[in-house]
Coordinates of C-alpha atoms in Angstrom, one line a residue:
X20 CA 65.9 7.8 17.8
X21 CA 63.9 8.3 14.8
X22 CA 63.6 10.1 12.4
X23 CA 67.0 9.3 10.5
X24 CA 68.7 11.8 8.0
X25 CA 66.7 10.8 4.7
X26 CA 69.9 9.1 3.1
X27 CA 69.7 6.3 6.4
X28 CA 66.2 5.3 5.3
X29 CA 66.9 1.6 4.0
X30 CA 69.0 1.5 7.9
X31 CA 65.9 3.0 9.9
X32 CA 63.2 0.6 7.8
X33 CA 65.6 -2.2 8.7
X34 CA 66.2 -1.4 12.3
X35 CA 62.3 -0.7 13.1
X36 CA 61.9 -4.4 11.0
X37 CA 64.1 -5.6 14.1
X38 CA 62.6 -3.8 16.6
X39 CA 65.9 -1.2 17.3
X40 CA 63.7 2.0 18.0
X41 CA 65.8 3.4 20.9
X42 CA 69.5 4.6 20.5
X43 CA 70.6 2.4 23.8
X44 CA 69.5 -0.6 22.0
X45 CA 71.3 0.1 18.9
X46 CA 74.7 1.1 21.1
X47 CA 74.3 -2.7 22.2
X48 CA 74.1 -4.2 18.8
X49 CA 77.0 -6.6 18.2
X50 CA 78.7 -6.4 14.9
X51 CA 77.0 -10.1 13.8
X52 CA 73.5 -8.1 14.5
X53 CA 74.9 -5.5 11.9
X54 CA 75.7 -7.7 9.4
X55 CA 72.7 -9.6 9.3
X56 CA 70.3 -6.0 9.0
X57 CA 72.8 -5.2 6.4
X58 CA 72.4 -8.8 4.1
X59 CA 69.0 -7.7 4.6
X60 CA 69.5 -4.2 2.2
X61 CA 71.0 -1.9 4.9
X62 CA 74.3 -0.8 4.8
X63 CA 76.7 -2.4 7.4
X64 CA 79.3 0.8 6.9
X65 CA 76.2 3.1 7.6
X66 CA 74.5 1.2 10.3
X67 CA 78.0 0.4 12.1
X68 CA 78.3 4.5 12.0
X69 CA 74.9 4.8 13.7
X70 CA 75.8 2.7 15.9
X71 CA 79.2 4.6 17.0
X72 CA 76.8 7.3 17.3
X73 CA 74.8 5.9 20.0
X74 CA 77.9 4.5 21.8
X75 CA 78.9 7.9 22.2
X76 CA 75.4 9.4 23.0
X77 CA 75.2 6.6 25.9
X78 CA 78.4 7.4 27.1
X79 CA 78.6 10.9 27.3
X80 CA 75.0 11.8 27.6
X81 CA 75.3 14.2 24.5
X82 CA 72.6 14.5 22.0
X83 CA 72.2 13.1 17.9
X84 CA 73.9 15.4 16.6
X85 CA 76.8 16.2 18.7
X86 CA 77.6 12.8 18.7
X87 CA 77.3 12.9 14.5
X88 CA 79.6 15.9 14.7
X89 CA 82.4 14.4 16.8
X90 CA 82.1 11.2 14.6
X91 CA 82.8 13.1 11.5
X92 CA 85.4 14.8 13.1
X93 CA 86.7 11.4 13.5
X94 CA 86.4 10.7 17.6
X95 CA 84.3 7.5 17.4
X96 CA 84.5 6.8 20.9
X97 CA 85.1 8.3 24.3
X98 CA 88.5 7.0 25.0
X99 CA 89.4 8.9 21.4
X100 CA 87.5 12.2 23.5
X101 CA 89.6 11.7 26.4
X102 CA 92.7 12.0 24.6
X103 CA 91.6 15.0 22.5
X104 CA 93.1 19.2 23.2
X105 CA 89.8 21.1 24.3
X106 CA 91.6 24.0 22.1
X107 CA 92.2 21.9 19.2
X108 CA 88.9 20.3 19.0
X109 CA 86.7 23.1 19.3
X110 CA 89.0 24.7 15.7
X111 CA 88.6 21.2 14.3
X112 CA 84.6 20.9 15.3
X113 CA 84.3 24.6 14.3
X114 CA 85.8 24.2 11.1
X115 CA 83.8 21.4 10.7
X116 CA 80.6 22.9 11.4
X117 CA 81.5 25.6 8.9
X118 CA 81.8 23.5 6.2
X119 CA 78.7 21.5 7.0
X120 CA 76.6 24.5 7.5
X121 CA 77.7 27.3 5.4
X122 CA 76.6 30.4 6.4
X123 CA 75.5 29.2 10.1
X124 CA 77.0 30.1 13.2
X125 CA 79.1 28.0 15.2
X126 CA 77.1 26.3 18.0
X127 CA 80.0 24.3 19.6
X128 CA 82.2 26.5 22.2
X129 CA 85.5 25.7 24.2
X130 CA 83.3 25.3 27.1
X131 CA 80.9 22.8 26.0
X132 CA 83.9 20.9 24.5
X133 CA 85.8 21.2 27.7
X134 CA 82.6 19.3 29.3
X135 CA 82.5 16.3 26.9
X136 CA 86.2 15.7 27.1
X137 CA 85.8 15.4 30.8
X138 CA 83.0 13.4 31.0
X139 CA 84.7 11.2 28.8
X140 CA 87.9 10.9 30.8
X141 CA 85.4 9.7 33.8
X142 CA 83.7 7.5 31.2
X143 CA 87.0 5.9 30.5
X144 CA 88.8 6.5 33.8
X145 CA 91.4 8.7 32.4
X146 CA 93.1 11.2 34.7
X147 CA 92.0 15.3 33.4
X148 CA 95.4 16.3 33.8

């Protein structure tokens, strides 16, 4: 799990404090869990978006920062995947990329894109036509 973009460090000293050093056990954390790291100096917005990001890693088997891209593409879970055009999300996650990265190539293809929405239609049972 670790190490944490630098700008998480007050959520990754908090969640090492309470023994969260795996991305499975931080996609289990309940939202009371949350709260209580964050009236300890983490922030609960941050640490909940961690969290969405290991609820979709665990789901769909994808890695840290594919899971980071689709979050700030705004799919925060795999039901949201499921529902998503394979054409339109690669533009959108393209774009995205783009504007993350300038200069870099885009890493993300239809194909790869194609995969994670199907695994998440199995993940949430949702028919691929």
């Amino acid at each position: 799990m670790y190490p944490l973009p630098q700008h998480f460090h007050l959520e990754q000293e908090q969640l090492q404090a309470a023994g969260v050093r795996e991305w499975a056990s931080l996609a289990r954390l309940q939202d009371g869990a949350l709260r209580q790291l964050a009236r300890q100096g983490a922030s609960e917005q941050r640490l909940t978006r961690l969290r969405g990001q290991a609820r979709l890693m665990e789901a769909l088997a994808l890695d840290a920062g594919d899971a980071a891209l689709l979050l700030h593409a705004g799919i925060a879970t795999a039901t949201a995947l499921a529902e998503c055009s394979p054409e339109r999300l690669q533009v959108q996650l393209t774009r995205l990329e783009r504007a993350l990265r300038p200069g870099a190539l885009a890493r993300i293809d239809r194909d790869t894109v194609r995969g994670w929405i199907l695994r998440a239609r199995k993940a949430s049972s949702r028919s691929p036509n």
